[in-house]
Short mmCIF file of C-alpha atoms and ligand atoms in Angstrom, two decimals:
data_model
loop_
_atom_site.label_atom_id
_atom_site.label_comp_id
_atom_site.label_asym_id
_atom_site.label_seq_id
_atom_site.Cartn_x
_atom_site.Cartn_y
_atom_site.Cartn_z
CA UNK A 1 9.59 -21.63 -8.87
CA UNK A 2 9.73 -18.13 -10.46
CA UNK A 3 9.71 -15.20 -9.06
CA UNK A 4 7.61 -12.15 -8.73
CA UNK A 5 9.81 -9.25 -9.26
CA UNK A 6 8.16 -5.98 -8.52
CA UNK A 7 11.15 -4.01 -8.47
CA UNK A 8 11.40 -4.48 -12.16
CA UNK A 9 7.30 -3.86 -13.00
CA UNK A 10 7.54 -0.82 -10.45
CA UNK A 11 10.38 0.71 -12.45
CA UNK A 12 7.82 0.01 -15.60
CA UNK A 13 4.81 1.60 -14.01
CA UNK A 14 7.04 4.41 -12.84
CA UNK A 15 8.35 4.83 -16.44
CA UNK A 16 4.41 4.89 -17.63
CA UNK A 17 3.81 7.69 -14.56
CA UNK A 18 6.60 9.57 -16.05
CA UNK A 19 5.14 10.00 -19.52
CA UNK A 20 1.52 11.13 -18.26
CA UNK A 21 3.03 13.68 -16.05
CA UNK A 22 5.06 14.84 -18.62
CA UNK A 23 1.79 15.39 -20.76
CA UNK A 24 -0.05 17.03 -18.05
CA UNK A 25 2.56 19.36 -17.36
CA UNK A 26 1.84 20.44 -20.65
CA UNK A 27 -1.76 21.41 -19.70
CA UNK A 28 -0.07 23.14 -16.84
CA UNK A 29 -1.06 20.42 -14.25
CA UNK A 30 1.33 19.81 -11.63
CA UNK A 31 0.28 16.29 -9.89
CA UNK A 32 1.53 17.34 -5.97
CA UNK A 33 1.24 14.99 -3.18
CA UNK A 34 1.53 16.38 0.73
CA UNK A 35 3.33 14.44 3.14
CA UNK A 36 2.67 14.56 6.93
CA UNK A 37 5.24 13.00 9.42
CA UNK A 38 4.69 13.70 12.70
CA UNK A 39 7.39 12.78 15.22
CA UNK A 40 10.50 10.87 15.12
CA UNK A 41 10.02 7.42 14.24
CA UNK A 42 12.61 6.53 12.28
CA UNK A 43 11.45 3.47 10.19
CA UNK A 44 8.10 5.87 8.97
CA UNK A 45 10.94 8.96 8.36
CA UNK A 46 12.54 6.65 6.21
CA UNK A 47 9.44 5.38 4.38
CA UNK A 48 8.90 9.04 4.10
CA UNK A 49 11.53 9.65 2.21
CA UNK A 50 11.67 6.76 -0.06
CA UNK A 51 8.50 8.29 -1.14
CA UNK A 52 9.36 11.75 -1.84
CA UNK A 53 12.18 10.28 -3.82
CA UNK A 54 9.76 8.27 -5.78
CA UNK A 55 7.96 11.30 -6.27
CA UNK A 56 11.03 13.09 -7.58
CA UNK A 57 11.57 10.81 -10.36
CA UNK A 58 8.26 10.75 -11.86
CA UNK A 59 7.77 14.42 -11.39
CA UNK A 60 5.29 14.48 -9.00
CA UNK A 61 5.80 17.34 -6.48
CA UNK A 62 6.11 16.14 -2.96
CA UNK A 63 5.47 18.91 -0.21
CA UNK A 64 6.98 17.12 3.16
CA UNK A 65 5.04 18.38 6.36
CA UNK A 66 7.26 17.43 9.17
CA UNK A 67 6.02 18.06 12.62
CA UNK A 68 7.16 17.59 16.69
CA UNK A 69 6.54 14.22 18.55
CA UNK A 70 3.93 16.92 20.73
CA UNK A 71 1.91 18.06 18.22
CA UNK A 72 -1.55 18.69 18.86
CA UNK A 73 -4.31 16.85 17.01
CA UNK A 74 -6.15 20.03 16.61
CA UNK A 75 -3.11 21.47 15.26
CA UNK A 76 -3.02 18.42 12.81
CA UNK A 77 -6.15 19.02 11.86
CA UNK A 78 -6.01 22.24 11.11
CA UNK A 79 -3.19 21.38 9.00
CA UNK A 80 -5.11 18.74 6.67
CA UNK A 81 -8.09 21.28 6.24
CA UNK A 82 -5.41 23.83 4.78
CA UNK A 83 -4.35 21.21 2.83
CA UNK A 84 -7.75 19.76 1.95
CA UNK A 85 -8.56 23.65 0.87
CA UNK A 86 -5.22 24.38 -1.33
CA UNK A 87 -5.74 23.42 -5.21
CA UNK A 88 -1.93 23.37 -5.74
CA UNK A 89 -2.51 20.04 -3.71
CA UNK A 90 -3.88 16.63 -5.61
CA UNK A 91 -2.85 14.34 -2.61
CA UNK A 92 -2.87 14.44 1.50
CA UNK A 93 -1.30 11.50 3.12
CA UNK A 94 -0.74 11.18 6.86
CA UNK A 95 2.36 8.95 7.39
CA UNK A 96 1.24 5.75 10.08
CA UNK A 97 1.60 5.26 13.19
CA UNK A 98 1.05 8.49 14.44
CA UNK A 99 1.71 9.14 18.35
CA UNK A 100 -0.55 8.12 20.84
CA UNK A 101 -2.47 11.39 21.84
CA UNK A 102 -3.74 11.70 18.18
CA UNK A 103 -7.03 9.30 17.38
CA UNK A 104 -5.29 8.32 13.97
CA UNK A 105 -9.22 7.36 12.85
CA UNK A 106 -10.51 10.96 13.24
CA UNK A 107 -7.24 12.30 11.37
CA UNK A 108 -8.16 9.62 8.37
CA UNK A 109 -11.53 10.84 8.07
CA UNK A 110 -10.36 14.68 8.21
CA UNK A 111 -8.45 13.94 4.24
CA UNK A 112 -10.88 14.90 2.07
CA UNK A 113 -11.65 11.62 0.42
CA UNK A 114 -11.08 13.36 -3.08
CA UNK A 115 -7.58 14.02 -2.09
CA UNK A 116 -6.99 10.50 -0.26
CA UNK A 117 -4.26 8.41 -1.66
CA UNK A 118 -3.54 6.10 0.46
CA UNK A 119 -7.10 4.98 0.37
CA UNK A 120 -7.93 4.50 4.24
CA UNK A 121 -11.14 7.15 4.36
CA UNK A 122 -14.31 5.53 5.15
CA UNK A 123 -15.49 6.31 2.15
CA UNK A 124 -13.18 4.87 0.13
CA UNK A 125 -12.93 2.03 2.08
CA UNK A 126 -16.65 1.03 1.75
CA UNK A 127 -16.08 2.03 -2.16
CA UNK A 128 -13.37 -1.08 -1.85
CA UNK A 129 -15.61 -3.29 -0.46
CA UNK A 130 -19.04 -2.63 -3.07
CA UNK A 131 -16.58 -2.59 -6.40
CA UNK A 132 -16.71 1.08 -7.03
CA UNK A 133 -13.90 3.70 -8.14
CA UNK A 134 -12.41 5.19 -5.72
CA UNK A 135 -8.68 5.22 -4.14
CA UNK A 136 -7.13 1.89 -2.51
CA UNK A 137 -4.60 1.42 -0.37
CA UNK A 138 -1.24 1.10 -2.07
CA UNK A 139 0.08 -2.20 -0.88
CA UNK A 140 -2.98 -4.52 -1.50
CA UNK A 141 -3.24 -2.62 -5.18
CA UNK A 142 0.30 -3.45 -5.79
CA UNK A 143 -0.13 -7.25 -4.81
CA UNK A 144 -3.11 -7.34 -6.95
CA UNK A 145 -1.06 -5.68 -10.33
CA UNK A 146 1.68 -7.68 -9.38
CA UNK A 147 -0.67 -10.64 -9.60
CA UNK A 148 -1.74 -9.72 -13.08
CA UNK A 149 1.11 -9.19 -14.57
CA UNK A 150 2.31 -12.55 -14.16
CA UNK A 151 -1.05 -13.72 -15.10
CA UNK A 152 -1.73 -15.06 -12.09
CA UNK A 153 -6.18 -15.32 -12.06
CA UNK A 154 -7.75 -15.66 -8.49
CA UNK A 155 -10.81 -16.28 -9.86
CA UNK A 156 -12.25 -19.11 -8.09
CA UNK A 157 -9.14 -20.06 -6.37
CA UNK A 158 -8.60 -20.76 -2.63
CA UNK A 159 -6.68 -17.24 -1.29
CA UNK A 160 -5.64 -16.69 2.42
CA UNK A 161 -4.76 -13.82 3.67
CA UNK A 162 -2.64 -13.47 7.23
CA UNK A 163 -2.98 -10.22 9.07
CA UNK A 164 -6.63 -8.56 8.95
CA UNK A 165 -5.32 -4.65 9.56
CA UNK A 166 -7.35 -1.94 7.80
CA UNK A 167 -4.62 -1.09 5.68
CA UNK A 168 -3.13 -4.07 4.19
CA UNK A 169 -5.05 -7.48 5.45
CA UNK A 170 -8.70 -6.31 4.98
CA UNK A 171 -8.83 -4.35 1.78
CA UNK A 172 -6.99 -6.96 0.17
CA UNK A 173 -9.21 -9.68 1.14
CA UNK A 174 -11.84 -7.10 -0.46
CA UNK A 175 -9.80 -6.74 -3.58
CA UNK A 176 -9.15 -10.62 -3.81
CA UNK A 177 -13.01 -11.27 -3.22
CA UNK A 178 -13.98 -8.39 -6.10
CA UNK A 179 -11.95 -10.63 -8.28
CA UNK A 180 -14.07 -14.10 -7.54
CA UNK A 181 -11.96 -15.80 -4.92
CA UNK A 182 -12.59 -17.71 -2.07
CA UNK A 183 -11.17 -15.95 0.70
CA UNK A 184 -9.99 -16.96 4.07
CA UNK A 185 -8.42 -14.05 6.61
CA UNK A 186 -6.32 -15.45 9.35
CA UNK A 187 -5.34 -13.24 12.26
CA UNK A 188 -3.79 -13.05 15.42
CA UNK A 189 -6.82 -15.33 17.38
CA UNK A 190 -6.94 -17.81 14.51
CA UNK A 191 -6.29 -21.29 15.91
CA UNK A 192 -4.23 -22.66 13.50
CA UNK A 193 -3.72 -20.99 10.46
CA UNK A 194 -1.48 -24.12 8.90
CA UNK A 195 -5.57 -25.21 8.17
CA UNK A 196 -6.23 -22.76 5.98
CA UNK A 197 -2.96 -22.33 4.65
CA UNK A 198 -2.52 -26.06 3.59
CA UNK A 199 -5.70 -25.88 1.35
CA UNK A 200 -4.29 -22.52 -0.66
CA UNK A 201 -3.77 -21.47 -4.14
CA UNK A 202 -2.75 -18.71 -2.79
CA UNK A 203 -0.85 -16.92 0.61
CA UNK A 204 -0.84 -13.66 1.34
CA UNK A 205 1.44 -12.81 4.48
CA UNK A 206 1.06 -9.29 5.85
CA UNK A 207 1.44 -10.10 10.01
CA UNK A 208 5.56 -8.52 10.68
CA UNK A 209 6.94 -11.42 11.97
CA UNK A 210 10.28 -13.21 10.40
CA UNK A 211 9.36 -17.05 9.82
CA UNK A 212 5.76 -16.84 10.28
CA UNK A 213 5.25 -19.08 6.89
CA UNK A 214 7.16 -22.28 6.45
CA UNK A 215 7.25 -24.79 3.88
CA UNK A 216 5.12 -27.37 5.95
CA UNK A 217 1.87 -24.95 6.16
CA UNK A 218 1.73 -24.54 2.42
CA UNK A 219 0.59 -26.81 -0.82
CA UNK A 220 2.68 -28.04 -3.31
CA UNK A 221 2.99 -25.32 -6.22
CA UNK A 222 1.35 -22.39 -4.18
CA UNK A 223 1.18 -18.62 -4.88
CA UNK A 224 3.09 -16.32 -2.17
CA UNK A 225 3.16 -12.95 -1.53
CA UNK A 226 5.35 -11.86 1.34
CA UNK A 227 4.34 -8.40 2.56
CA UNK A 228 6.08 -8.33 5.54
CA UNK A 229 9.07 -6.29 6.75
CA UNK A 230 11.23 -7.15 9.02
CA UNK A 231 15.08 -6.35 10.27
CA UNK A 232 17.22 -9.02 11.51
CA UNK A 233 19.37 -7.73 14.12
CA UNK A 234 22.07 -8.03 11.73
CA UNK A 235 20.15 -5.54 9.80
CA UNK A 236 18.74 -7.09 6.82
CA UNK A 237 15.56 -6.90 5.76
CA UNK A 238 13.17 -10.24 5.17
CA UNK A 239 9.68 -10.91 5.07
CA UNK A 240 7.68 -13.22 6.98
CA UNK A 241 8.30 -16.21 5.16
CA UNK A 242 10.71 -19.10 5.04
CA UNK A 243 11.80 -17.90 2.06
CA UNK A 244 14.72 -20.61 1.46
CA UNK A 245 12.21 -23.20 2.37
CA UNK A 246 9.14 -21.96 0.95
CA UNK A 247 10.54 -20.92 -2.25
CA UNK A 248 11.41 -24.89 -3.74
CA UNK A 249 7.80 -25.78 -2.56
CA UNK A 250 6.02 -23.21 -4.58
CA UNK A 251 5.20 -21.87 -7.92
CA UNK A 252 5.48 -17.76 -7.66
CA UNK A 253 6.78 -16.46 -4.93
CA UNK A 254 7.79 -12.83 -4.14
CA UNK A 255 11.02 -11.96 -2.89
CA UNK A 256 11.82 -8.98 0.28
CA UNK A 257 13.11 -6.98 -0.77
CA UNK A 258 11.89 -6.13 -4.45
CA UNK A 259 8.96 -7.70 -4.21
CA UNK A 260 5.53 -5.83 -2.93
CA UNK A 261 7.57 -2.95 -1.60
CA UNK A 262 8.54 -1.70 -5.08
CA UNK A 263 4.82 -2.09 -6.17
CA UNK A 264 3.19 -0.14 -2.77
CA UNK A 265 5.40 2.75 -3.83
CA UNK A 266 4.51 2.41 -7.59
CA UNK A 267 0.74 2.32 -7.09
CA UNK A 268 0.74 5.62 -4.48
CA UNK A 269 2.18 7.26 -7.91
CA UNK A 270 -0.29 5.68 -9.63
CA UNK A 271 -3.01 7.15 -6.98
CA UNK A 272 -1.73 10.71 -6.86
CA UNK A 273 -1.85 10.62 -10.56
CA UNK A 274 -5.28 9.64 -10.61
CA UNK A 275 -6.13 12.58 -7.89
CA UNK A 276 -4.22 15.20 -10.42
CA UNK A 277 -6.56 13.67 -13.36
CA UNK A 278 -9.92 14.05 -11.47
CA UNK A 279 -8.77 17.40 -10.35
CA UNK A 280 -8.22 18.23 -13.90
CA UNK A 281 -11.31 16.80 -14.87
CA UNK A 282 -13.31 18.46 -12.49
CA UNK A 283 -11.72 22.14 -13.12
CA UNK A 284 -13.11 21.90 -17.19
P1 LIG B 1 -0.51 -4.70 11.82
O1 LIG B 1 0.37 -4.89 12.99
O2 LIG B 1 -1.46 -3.57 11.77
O3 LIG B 1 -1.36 -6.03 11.60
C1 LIG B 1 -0.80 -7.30 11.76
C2 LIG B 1 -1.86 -8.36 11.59
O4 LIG B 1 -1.23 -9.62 11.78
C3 LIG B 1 -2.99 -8.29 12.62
O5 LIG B 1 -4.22 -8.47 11.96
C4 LIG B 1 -2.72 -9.44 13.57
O6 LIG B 1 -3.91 -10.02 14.10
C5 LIG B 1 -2.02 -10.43 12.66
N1 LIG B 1 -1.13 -11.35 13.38
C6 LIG B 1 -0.20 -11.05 14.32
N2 LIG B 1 0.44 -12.16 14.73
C7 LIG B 1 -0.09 -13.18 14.04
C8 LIG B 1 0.14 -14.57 14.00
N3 LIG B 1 1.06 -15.15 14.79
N4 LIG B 1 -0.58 -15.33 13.16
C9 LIG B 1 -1.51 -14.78 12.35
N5 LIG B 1 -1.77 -13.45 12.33
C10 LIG B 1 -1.08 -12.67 13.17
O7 LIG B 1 0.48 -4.69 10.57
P2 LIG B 1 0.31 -4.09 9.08
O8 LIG B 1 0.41 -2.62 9.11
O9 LIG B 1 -0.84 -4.74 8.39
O10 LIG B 1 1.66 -4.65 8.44
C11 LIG B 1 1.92 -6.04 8.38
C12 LIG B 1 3.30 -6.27 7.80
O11 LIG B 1 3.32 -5.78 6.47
C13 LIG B 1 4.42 -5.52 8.54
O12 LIG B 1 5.59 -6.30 8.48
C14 LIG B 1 4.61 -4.26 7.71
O13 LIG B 1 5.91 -3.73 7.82
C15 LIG B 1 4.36 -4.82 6.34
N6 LIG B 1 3.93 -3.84 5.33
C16 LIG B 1 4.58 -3.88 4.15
C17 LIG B 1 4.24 -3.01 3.15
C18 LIG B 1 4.96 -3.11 1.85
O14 LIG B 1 4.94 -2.17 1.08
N7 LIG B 1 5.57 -4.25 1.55
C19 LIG B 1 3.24 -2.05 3.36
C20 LIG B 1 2.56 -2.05 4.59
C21 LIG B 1 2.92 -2.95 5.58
#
């Protein structure tokens, strides 16, 4: 078993980010990604800040919007059309969940597509889905670059994917697809998932719930990727799989931490860059 360590290939990609910033800041480009938080929740504060800090290192300016628990949506949206608006501005993400009396869909569609990130616009959603450029989501990018750099080839190979959410389950089973699997997307009303599971190359776990995977639903000398995050209540964090069990069973597996976490925060880098270039491109 070896395994997939994208703490190390984030710090690479990060390194790579570093340089081009570095070389567009000669051109007087500033790549600057702004960050809305609205309310207290204090897992998405946190993710907040880990990506601010991530921002810091590369050089990418990070402008943090926080905002009250009662803020009104139109207030929000006036807020990402100021931001949609301001040149200084490459990226606009909205940090997730946001509080009940906001329809989080309307605020998605509101981010000028241009300027979306984390990829969860319509548009570049149905971009995802038909093969053509356009921003995708962080996490299921990182599994898929994680994926390559081990030389791991889907092509043709059995993949399931558990958890079907717009953000991580779907778009990767779009990405995984793109790149000539067979795919299979279990969710919370799937029977038995140990059926698909047994017959897989590869599993993809993005559901939030410690154990979910053990070694008896999975194939001798599987793939895993363990996107899950969960806290014990003694306060470490795991994934949803068995790891000690799974781990002996299978070929690659990917550890929580340091695993797809690393790579999520890598490839939002990667995205805002990409935003600053097309900007840049567009202004000659
Ligand atoms: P979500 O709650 O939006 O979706 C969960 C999905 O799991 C749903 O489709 C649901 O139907 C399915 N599900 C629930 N119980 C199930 C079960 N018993 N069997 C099969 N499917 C089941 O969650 P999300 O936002 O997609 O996140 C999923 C997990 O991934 C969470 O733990 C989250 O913290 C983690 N996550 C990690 C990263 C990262 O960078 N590593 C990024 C995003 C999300």
């Amino acid at each position: 078993m070896k395994l997939l360590d994208g703490k190390t290939l984030g710090s690479t990609i990060e390194e790579q980010i570093k340089q081009e910033i570095r070389e567009l800041n000669q051109n007087f480009i500033y790549p600057t990604l702004a960050v809305i938080l609205v309310g207290n929740d204090a897992p998405s504060a946190s993710y907040v800040k880990m990506k601010s800090k991530a921002c810091e290192r590369v050089g990418i300016n990070s402008l943090i919007f926080g905002m009250p628990e009662n803020t009104s949506e139109e207030f929000l949206l006036q807020k990402i059309e100021e931001l949609n608006k301001d040149l200084k501005v490459h990226g606009i993400l909205v940090q997730l969940p946001l509080p009940q009396h906001i329809n989080t869909q309307k605020i998605l569609e509101t981010i000028d597509p241009q300027k979306d990130v984390d990829g969860f616009h319509p548009l570049n959603m149905g971009k995802l889905m038909v093969g053509l450029d356009g921003f995708i989501p962080a996490t299921p990018l990182g599994v898929m670059q994680l994926l390559e750099a081990y030389h791991l080839s889907v092509r043709g190979k059995n993949c399931v994917v558990i958890g079907a959410s717009n953000i991580v389950g779907k778009p990767l089973a779009s990405l995984l697809l793109n790149a000539g699997a067979t795919v299979s997307v279990c969710h919370i009303l799937t029977k038995d998932v140990s059926l698909f599971t047994k017959e897989a190359d590869f599993v993809f776990v993005a559901v939030g719930k410690i154990g979910l995977l053990t070694a008896e639903m999975i194939k001798e000398g599987a793939v895993i990727v363990d996107i899950g995050i969960n806290r014990t209540n003694e306060g470490a964090i795991v994934g949803d799989v068995e790891f000690d069990f799974v781990a002996p069973k299978c070929s690659f597996i990917t550890p929580v931490p340091g695993g797809v976490g690393p790579m999520t925060i890598a490839t939002l880098l990667q995205n805002t860059l990409k935003s600053a270039r097309n900007f840049a491109k567009d202004m000659k």
